[in-house]
Tab-separated table of C-alpha atoms in Angstrom:
chain	number	residue	atom	x	y	z
E	116	ASN	CA	106.452	110.304	47.912
E	117	LEU	CA	105.101	107.463	49.988
E	118	LEU	CA	107.561	105.584	52.189
E	119	LYS	CA	108.495	102.096	51.071
E	120	PRO	CA	108.118	99.006	53.314
E	121	GLN	CA	110.824	98.093	55.792
E	122	TYR	CA	112.425	94.643	55.397
E	123	ALA	CA	113.672	92.384	58.150
E	124	ASN	CA	115.676	89.151	58.378
E	125	GLN	CA	115.121	87.330	61.605
E	126	LEU	CA	116.899	84.374	63.184
E	127	GLU	CA	115.304	83.041	66.356
E	128	GLY	CA	115.488	79.975	68.551
E	129	GLY	CA	114.088	79.020	71.883
E	130	LEU	CA	113.345	76.530	74.613
E	131	LYS	CA	110.018	75.779	76.247
E	132	PHE	CA	109.935	73.934	79.557
E	133	ASP	CA	107.339	72.407	81.883
E	134	VAL	CA	108.739	70.804	85.064
E	135	LEU	CA	107.634	69.772	88.541
E	136	GLN	CA	104.193	68.696	87.288
E	137	GLN	CA	103.441	72.122	85.766
E	138	ARG	CA	104.524	74.017	88.863
E	139	LEU	CA	107.208	75.710	86.798
E	140	THR	CA	106.693	76.551	83.118
E	141	GLY	CA	108.191	79.040	80.748
E	142	THR	CA	110.039	79.955	77.586
E	143	VAL	CA	113.503	81.222	76.763
E	144	SER	CA	114.224	82.620	73.328
E	145	VAL	CA	117.183	84.302	71.617
E	146	TYR	CA	117.003	86.337	68.426
E	147	ASP	CA	119.023	88.242	65.916
E	148	ILE	CA	117.043	90.674	63.697
E	149	LYS	CA	118.355	92.863	60.891
E	150	VAL	CA	116.094	95.585	59.518
E	151	LYS	CA	116.706	97.760	56.462
E	152	ASN	CA	114.927	100.558	54.635
E	153	ILE	CA	114.236	102.445	57.874
E	154	ALA	CA	113.065	106.007	57.447
E	155	ARG	CA	114.902	108.940	59.030
E	156	GLN	CA	114.290	112.657	58.931
E	157	VAL	CA	116.835	114.730	57.052
E	158	PRO	CA	118.236	117.153	59.638
E	159	GLY	CA	116.836	120.677	59.296
E	160	THR	CA	114.043	119.623	56.901
E	161	ILE	CA	110.621	118.017	56.919
E	162	TYR	CA	111.768	115.342	54.451
E	163	TYR	CA	112.498	111.669	55.113
E	164	VAL	CA	114.865	109.249	53.422
E	165	GLN	CA	115.054	105.504	53.822
E	166	ASP	CA	118.723	104.613	54.234
E	167	ASN	CA	118.890	103.398	57.833
E	168	THR	CA	119.612	99.861	58.965
E	169	GLN	CA	119.382	98.364	62.444
E	170	ARG	CA	120.437	95.152	64.145
E	171	SER	CA	118.741	93.797	67.260
E	172	ARG	CA	120.162	90.937	69.304
E	173	GLY	CA	118.647	89.766	72.531
E	174	VAL	CA	117.043	87.285	74.893
E	175	ASP	CA	113.433	86.974	76.167
E	176	ILE	CA	112.494	84.938	79.249
E	177	ASP	CA	108.979	84.283	80.554
E	178	ILE	CA	108.377	82.116	83.616
E	179	LEU	CA	105.220	81.045	85.456
E	180	ALA	CA	105.506	79.365	88.831
E	181	HIS	CA	102.888	77.678	91.039
E	182	PRO	CA	105.001	76.337	93.903
E	183	VAL	CA	102.082	75.803	96.364
E	184	ALA	CA	98.324	75.918	96.175
E	185	GLY	CA	97.066	79.490	95.809
E	186	LEU	CA	100.476	81.018	94.978
E	187	ASN	CA	101.173	82.220	91.442
E	188	ILE	CA	104.302	84.046	90.252
E	189	ALA	CA	104.872	85.489	86.798
E	190	LEU	CA	108.273	86.777	85.760
E	191	GLY	CA	109.451	88.323	82.522
E	192	TYR	CA	112.881	89.583	81.431
E	193	GLY	CA	114.216	90.890	78.219
E	194	TYR	CA	117.725	91.877	77.089
E	195	ASN	CA	118.001	93.814	73.807
E	196	ASP	CA	121.075	95.296	72.138
E	197	ILE	CA	119.596	97.268	69.222
E	198	ARG	CA	121.830	99.602	67.223
E	199	TYR	CA	122.039	101.446	63.965
E	200	THR	CA	124.410	99.604	61.651
E	201	ASP	CA	124.793	102.112	58.809
E	202	ASP	CA	125.180	105.847	58.389
E	203	LYS	CA	124.789	106.547	54.693
E	204	GLY	CA	123.561	110.015	55.497
E	205	GLY	CA	126.741	110.790	57.446
E	206	VAL	CA	124.811	112.228	60.395
E	207	GLY	CA	126.189	110.017	63.145
E	208	PHE	CA	123.901	106.988	63.320
E	209	LEU	CA	126.531	104.251	63.015
E	210	GLY	CA	126.876	102.185	66.159
E	211	LYS	CA	124.456	104.296	68.196
E	212	ARG	CA	121.659	102.738	70.209
E	213	VAL	CA	118.135	103.105	68.887
E	214	GLU	CA	115.979	105.601	70.802
E	215	SER	CA	113.853	104.401	73.743
E	216	ALA	CA	115.458	100.946	73.742
E	217	PRO	CA	116.909	99.903	77.133
E	218	TYR	CA	119.296	96.984	77.428
E	219	HIS	CA	117.261	95.414	80.227
E	220	ALA	CA	113.514	95.373	80.976
E	221	GLY	CA	111.696	93.165	83.416
E	222	ASN	CA	108.623	92.533	85.486
E	223	ILE	CA	107.503	90.274	88.312
E	224	TRP	CA	104.088	89.804	89.868
E	225	GLY	CA	103.000	87.345	92.536
E	226	THR	CA	99.592	86.622	94.027
E	227	TYR	CA	98.473	84.448	96.872
E	228	GLN	CA	94.832	83.515	97.378
E	229	PHE	CA	93.605	81.560	100.404
E	230	THR	CA	92.047	78.327	99.273
E	231	SER	CA	90.460	77.215	102.540
E	232	GLY	CA	89.373	78.395	105.958
E	233	LYS	CA	87.618	81.622	106.914
E	234	LEU	CA	89.803	83.665	104.541
E	235	LYS	CA	89.049	81.483	101.469
E	236	GLY	CA	88.718	83.717	98.407
E	237	PHE	CA	90.787	86.578	99.889
E	238	GLY	CA	94.183	87.287	98.312
E	239	VAL	CA	97.113	89.659	98.019
E	240	GLY	CA	99.437	90.547	95.186
E	241	ALA	CA	102.717	92.405	94.841
E	242	GLY	CA	105.400	93.039	92.248
E	243	GLY	CA	106.818	95.623	89.916
E	244	ASN	CA	108.390	96.395	86.546
E	245	GLY	CA	111.169	98.492	85.247
E	246	GLN	CA	113.990	98.970	82.807
E	247	SER	CA	117.581	100.118	82.546
E	248	SER	CA	118.589	103.480	81.085
E	249	SER	CA	117.870	104.419	77.466
E	250	TYR	CA	118.272	107.329	75.098
E	251	ALA	CA	115.779	109.916	73.775
E	252	ASN	CA	117.762	110.738	70.597
E	253	TYR	CA	119.759	108.881	67.974
E	254	GLN	CA	122.917	110.818	68.843
E	255	ASN	CA	122.711	109.120	72.301
E	256	THR	CA	123.328	112.447	74.083
E	257	ILE	CA	120.001	112.663	75.971
E	258	LYS	CA	119.992	109.806	78.506
E	259	LEU	CA	116.912	108.678	80.393
E	260	ASP	CA	117.550	107.072	83.770
E	261	GLY	CA	116.371	103.541	84.371
E	262	PHE	CA	113.570	102.933	86.811
E	263	TYR	CA	111.705	100.285	88.788
E	264	VAL	CA	108.258	100.801	90.170
E	265	TYR	CA	106.372	98.621	92.707
E	266	GLY	CA	102.712	97.803	93.159
E	267	ALA	CA	100.432	95.807	95.381
E	268	SER	CA	96.828	94.598	95.439
E	269	LEU	CA	94.157	93.138	97.684
E	270	PHE	CA	91.241	91.147	96.302
E	271	TYR	CA	88.362	88.866	97.078
E	272	ASN	CA	87.167	86.190	94.651
E	273	ALA	CA	83.701	84.680	94.988
E	274	LEU	CA	81.781	82.413	92.690
E	275	LYS	CA	79.853	85.259	91.039
E	276	PHE	CA	82.025	88.297	91.616
E	277	ARG	CA	85.499	89.697	92.264
E	278	ILE	CA	86.444	92.840	94.203
E	279	SER	CA	89.949	94.255	94.043
E	280	ALA	CA	92.005	97.258	95.020
E	281	LYS	CA	95.386	97.948	93.481
E	282	ILE	CA	98.058	100.601	93.961
E	283	ASP	CA	100.691	101.218	91.307
E	284	ASN	CA	104.020	103.088	91.727
E	285	ILE	CA	103.774	102.920	95.558
E	286	ALA	CA	106.868	105.126	96.071
E	287	ASN	CA	105.523	107.717	93.551
E	288	ARG	CA	108.775	107.356	91.565
E	289	LYS	CA	109.293	110.086	88.965
E	290	TYR	CA	110.591	108.825	85.627
E	291	PHE	CA	110.320	109.408	81.921
E	292	THR	CA	109.818	107.294	78.830
E	293	TYR	CA	110.272	108.207	75.200
E	294	ASN	CA	108.218	107.330	72.096
E	295	SER	CA	108.781	110.108	69.565
E	296	TRP	CA	107.936	112.432	72.456
E	297	LEU	CA	109.108	112.551	76.059
E	298	PHE	CA	106.405	111.328	78.486
E	299	PRO	CA	106.365	111.415	82.265
E	300	GLY	CA	105.778	108.045	83.887
E	301	GLN	CA	102.551	107.235	85.650
E	302	PRO	CA	102.530	108.611	89.230
E	303	ARG	CA	101.166	106.721	92.217
E	304	MET	CA	97.655	105.524	91.364
E	305	LEU	CA	94.976	103.693	93.345
E	306	ALA	CA	92.329	101.746	91.456
E	307	PHE	CA	89.250	99.770	92.536
E	308	ASN	CA	87.514	97.172	90.439
E	309	VAL	CA	84.337	95.131	90.807
E	310	THR	CA	83.626	92.284	88.359
E	311	TYR	CA	80.351	90.357	88.198
E	312	ARG	CA	80.214	87.031	86.419
E	313	PHE	CA	76.866	86.170	84.753
């Protein structure tokens, strides 16, 4: 049989701000989401039933800052407490955290581009992203460590073109993520990019 649609009830509110003559802008939102009719595999079989429910409560924050000419900073943070709220199948879902859902996740990236002088058009960037620990199974017995990875970039912006070099995961941090399968995180990577504007 085909699976039926999932249903969700969502309550959300937020605040949008723009201060210091647009030098600091952003949004803050809070939410409470209840989802029902979620499919789960019957242990030991290839069959699925739809008797799971989840509740997700959290906060999302996005901030953009331009404190001085040429400097841009983007910051994002999310807190999410998402759990199973029913266990009709009696297999141990109730109260457990949903797989691959960390409590905390965040990112920050800043760039500075020279706007005058001999270095006009040249710029640098730096930042990173990461998350707290999460689980790779609904029983919450396989725990994935949290991680934070850093990156940096150099670039040159001209009227007709842009040249950039970026390195991700500078420390070559080893980590894993989970999305139905366990995946190793991206190792250190260096990328070059040339963009021409017609």
